[in-house]
PDB file of C-alpha atoms in Angstrom:
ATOM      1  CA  UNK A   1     -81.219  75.342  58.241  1.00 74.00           C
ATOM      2  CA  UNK A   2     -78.558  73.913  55.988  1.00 77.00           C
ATOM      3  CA  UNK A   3     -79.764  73.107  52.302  1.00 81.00           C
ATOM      4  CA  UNK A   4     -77.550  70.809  50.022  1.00 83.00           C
ATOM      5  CA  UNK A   5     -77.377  72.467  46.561  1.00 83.00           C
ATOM      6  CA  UNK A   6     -75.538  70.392  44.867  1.00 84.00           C
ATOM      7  CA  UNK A   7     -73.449  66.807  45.676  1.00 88.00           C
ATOM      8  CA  UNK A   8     -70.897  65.593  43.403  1.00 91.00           C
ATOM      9  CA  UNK A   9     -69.134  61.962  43.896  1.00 90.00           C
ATOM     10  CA  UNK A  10     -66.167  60.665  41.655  1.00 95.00           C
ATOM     11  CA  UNK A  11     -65.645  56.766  41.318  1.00 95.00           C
ATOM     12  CA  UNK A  12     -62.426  57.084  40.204  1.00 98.00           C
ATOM     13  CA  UNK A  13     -60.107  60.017  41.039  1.00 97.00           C
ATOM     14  CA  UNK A  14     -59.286  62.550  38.191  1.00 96.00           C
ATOM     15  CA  UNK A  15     -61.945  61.883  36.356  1.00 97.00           C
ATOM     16  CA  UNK A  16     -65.667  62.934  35.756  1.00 96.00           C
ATOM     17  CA  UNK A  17     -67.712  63.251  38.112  1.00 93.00           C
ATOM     18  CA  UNK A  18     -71.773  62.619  38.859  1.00 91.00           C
ATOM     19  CA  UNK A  19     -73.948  64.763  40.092  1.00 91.00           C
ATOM     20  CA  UNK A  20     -76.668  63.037  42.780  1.00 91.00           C
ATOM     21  CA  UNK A  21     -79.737  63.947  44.443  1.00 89.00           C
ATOM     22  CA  UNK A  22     -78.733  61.425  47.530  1.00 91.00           C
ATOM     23  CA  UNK A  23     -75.956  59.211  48.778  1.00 92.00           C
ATOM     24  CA  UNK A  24     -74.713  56.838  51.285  1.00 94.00           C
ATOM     25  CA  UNK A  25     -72.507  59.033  53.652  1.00 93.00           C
ATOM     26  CA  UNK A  26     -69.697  56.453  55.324  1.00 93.00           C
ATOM     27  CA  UNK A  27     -66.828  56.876  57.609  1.00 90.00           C
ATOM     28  CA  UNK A  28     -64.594  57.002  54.311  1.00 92.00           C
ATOM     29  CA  UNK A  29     -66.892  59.981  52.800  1.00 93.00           C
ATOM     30  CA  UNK A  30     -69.805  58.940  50.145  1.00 94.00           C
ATOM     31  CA  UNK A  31     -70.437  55.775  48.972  1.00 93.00           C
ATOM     32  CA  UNK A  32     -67.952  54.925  45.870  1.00 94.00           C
ATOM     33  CA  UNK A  33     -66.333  57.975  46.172  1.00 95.00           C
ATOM     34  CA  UNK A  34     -62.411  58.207  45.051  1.00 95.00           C
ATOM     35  CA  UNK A  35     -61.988  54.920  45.581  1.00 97.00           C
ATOM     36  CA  UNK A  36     -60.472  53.990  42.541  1.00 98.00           C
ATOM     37  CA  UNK A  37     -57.355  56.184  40.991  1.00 98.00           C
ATOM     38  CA  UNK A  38     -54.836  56.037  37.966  1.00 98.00           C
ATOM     39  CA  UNK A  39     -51.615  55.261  38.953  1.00 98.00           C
ATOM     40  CA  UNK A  40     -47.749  55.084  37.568  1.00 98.00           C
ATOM     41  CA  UNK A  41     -46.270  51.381  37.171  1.00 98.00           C
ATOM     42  CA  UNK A  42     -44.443  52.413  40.556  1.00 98.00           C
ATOM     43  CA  UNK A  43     -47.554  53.475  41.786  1.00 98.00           C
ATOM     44  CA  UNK A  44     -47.212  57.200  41.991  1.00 98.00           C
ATOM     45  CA  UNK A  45     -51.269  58.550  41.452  1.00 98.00           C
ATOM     46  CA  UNK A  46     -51.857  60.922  38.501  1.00 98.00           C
ATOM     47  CA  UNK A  47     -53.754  64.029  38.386  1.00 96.00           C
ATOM     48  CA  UNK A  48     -55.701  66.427  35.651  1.00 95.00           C
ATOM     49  CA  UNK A  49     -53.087  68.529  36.274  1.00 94.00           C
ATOM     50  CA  UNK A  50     -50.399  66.596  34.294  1.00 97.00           C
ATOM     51  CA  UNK A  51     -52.829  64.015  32.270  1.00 98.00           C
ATOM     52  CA  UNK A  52     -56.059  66.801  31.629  1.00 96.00           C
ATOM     53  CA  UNK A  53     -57.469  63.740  29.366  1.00 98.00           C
ATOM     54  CA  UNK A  54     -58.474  62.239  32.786  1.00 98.00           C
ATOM     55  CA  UNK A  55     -60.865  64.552  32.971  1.00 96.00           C
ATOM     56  CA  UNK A  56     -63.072  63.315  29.619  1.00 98.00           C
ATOM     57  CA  UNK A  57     -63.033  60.003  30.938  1.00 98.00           C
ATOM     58  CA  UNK A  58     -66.530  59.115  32.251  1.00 97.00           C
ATOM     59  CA  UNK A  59     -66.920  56.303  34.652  1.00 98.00           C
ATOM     60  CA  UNK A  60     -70.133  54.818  35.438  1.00 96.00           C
ATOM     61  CA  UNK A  61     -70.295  51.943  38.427  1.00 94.00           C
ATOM     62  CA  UNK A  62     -72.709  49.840  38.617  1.00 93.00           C
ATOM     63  CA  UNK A  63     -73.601  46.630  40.885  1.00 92.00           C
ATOM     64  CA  UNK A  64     -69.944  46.279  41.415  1.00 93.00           C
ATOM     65  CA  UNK A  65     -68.604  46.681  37.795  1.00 97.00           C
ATOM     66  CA  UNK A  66     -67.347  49.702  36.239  1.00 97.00           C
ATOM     67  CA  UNK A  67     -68.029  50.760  32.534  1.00 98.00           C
ATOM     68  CA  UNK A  68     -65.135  53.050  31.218  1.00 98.00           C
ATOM     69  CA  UNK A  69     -66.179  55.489  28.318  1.00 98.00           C
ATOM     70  CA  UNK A  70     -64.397  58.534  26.771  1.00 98.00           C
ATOM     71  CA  UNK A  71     -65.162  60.611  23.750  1.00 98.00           C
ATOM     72  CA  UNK A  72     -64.511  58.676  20.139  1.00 98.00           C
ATOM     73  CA  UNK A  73     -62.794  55.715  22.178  1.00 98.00           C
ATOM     74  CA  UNK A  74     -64.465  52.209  22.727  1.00 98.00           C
ATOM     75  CA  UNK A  75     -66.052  51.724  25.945  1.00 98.00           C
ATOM     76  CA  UNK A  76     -65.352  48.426  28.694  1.00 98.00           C
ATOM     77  CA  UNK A  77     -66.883  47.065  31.574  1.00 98.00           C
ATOM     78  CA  UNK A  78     -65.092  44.835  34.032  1.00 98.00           C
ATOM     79  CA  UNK A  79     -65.880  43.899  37.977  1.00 98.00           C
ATOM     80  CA  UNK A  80     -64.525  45.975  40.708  1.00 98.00           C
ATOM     81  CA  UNK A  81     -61.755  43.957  42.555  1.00 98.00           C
ATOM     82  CA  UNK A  82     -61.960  44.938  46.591  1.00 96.00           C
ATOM     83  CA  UNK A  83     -59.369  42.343  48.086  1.00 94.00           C
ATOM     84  CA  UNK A  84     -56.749  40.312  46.925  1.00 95.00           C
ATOM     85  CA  UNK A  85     -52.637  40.654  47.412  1.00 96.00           C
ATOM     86  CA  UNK A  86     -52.742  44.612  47.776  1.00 97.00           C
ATOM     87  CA  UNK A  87     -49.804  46.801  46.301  1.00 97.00           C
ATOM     88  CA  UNK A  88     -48.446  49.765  47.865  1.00 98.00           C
ATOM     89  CA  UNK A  89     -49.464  53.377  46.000  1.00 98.00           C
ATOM     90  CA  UNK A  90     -48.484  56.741  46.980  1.00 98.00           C
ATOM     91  CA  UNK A  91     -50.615  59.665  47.076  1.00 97.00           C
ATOM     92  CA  UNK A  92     -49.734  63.169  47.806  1.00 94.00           C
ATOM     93  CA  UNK A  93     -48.022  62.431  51.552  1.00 92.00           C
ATOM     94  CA  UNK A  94     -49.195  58.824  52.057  1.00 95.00           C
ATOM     95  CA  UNK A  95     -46.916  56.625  51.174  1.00 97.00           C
ATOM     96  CA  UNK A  96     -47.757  52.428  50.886  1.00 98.00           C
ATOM     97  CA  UNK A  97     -51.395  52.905  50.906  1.00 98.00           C
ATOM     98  CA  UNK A  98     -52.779  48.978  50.272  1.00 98.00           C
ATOM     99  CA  UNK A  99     -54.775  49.342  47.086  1.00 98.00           C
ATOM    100  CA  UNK A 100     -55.746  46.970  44.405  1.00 98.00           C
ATOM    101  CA  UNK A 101     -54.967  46.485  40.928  1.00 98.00           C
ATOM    102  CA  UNK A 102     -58.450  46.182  38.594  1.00 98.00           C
ATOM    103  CA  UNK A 103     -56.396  44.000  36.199  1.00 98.00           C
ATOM    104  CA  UNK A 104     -55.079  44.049  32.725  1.00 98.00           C
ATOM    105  CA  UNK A 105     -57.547  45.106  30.612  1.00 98.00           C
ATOM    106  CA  UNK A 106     -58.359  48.287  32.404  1.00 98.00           C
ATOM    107  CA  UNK A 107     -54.746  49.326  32.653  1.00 98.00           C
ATOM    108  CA  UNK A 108     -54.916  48.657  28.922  1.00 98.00           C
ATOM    109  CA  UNK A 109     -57.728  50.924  28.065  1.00 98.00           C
ATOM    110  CA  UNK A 110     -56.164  53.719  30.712  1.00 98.00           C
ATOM    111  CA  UNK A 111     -52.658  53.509  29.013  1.00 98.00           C
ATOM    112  CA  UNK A 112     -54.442  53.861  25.374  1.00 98.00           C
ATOM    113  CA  UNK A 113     -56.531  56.550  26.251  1.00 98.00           C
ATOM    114  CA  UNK A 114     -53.031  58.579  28.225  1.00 98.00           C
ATOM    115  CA  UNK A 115     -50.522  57.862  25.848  1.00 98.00           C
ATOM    116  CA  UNK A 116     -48.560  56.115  29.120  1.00 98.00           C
ATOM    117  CA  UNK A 117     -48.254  53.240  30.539  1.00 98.00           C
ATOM    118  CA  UNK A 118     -50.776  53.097  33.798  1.00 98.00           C
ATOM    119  CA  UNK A 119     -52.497  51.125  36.116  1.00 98.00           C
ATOM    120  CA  UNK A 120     -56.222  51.174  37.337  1.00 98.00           C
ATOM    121  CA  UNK A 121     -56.330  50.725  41.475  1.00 98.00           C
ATOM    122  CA  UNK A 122     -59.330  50.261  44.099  1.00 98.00           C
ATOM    123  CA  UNK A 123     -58.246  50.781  48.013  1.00 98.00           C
ATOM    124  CA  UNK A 124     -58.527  47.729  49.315  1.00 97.00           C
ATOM    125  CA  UNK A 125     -61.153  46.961  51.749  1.00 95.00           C
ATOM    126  CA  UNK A 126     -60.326  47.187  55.456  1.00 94.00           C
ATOM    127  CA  UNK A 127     -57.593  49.995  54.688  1.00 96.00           C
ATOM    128  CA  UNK A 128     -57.603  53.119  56.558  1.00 94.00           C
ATOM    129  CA  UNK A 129     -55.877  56.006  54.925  1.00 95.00           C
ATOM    130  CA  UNK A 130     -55.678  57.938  58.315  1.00 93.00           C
ATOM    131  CA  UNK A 131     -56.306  62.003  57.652  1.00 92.00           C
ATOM    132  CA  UNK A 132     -54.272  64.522  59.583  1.00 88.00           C
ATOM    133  CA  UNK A 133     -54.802  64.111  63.250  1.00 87.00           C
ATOM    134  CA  UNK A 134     -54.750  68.169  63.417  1.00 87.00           C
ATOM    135  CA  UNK A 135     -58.106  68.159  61.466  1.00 87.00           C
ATOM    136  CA  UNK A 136     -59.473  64.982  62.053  1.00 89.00           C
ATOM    137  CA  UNK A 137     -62.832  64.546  64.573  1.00 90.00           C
ATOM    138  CA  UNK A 138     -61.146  61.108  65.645  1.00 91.00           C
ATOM    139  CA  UNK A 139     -58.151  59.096  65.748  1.00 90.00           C
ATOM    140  CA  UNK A 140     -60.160  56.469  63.673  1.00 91.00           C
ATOM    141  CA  UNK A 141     -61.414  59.118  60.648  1.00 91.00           C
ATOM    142  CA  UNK A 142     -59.821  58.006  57.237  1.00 94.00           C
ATOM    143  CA  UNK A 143     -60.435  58.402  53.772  1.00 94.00           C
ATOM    144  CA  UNK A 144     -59.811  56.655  50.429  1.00 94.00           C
ATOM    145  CA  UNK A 145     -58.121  58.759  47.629  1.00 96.00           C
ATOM    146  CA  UNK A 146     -59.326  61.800  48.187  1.00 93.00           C
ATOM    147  CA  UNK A 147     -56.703  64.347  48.540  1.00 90.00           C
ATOM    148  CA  UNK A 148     -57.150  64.631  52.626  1.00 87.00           C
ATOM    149  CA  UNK A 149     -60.625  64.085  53.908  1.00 88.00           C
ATOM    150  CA  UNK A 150     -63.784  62.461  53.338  1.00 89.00           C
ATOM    151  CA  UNK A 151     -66.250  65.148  52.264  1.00 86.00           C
ATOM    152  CA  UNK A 152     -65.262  68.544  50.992  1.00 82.00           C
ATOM    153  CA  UNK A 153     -67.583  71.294  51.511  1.00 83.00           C
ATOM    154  CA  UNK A 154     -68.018  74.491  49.933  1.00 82.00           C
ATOM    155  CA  UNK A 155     -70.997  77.144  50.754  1.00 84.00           C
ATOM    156  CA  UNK A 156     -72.487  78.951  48.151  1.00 85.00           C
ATOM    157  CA  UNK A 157     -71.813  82.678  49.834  1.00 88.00           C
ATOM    158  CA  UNK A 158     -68.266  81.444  50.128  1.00 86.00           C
ATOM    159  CA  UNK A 159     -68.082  80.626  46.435  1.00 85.00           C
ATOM    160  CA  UNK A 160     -69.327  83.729  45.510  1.00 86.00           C
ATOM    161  CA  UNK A 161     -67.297  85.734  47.684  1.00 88.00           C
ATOM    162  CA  UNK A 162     -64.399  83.729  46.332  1.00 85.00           C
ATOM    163  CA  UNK A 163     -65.762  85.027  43.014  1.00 82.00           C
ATOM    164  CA  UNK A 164     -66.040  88.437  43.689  1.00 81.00           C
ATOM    165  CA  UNK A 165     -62.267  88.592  44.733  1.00 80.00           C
ATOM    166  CA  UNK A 166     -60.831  86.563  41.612  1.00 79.00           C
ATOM    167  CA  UNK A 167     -63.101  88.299  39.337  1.00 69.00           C
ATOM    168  CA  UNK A 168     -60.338  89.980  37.280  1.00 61.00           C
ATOM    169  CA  UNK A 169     -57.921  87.186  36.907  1.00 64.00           C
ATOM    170  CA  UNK A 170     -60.477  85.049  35.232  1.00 61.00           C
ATOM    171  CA  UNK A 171     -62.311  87.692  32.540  1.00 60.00           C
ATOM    172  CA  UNK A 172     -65.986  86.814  33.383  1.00 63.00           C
ATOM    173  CA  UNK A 173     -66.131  83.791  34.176  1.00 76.00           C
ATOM    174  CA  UNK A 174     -66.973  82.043  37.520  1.00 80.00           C
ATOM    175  CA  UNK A 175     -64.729  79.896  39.516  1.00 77.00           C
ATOM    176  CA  UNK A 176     -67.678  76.399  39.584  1.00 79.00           C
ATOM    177  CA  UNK A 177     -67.221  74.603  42.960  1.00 79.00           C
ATOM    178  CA  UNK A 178     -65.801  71.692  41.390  1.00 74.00           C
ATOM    179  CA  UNK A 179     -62.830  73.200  40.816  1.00 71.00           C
ATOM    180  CA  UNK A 180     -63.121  73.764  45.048  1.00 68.00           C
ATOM    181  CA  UNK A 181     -62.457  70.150  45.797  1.00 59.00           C
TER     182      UNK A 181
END
C-alpha cells in the first residue's frame, strides 16, 4: 500500500509553498496549484533561481482572492482574475501560453518586493498547456505552470538513496524533497 507522507501545493510559482493534509486532484494537477506565476513585462516567467526573494514571498488564497505577504513588507489582498483578454507568456518550452494579468496593484507589490519591474499572471481558464506527448497518459493531459506535469512525485527510499549518493557535496545536510520538484 502506498502512504502519502507529505503533499505540498504552490498558488503561485516560485514562491512558498503549503503543506496539506488533503486536496482536490484535477486533470491540471491539485487544486490551485501553479496557477499563478511572476512574469517579465514581455512575459518571460521568473524563477528562485535568478529572483531567490520569490521564495520569502508567502501567498495565501482564499475564496478566490489572494493575500500577498513577505517578511517586513506590507501585505495585499486582491481577487483572482480567471478570464478576460488573455496575454501570451512563455515558460520554459511553451511559448504563447493564454494567461491572465491579476492587475496593477499586484504587479506593483511584485515589482517592489524584486527590485524589477513584473507582472502577476493566472492561466486562464479553458487553457491547456499540453505536456510532452512522450510522457503524457493522454493526448488531452495538460498542466498549468508547473515546469512539465501535473503532480511530481518523489518516494521517500528514493530521497534517501538520492541522499546517500550526494552526501559529500552537501556537508551534512539532506537534500528536502522540495527541492525534488
Amino acid at each position: 500500500m502506498t502512504t502519502i507522507s507529505n503533499l505540498t501545493y504552490y498558488p503561485i510559482k516560485a514562491c512558498r509553498g503549503f503543506d496539506l493534509f488533503e486536496a482536490c486532484v484535477e486533470r491540471m494537477g491539485l487544486a490551485d496549484d501553479r496557477r499563478m506565476m511572476v512574469v517579465t513585462p514581455a512575459g518571460e516567467f521568473l524563477t528562485q533561481r535568478e529572483y531567490p526573494r520569490l521564495a520569502l514571498v508567502t501567498p495565501a488564497l482564499k475564496n478566490d482572492s489572494v493575500t500577498l505577504s513577505a517578511p517586513n513588507f506590507d501585505s495585499i489582498q486582491f481577487a483572482v482574475q480567471k478570464s478576460g483578454t488573455p496575454t501570451p507568456v512563455d515558460i520554459w518550452g511553451s511559448k504563447g501560453v493564454h494567461a491572465i494579468d491579476q492587475g496593477e496593484e499586484s504587479a506593483q507589490w511584485f515589482s517592489d518586493w524584486l527590485g524589477v519591474s513584473v507582472r502577476l499572471v493566472h492561466v486562464a481558464d479553458g487553457y491547456k498547456r499540453k505536456l510532452n506527448p512522450d510522457y503524457a497518459v493522454s493526448a488531452e493531459d495538460h498542466t498549468g505552470f508547473a515546469d512539465g506535469y501535473p503532480i511530481l512525485i518523489i518516494s521517500e527510499e528514493s530521497l534517501l538513496d538520492l541522499n546517500s549518493k550526494l552526501g559529500s557535496y552537501f556537508a551534512d545536510e539532506s537534500l528536502p524533497p522540495e527541492h525534488c520538484r
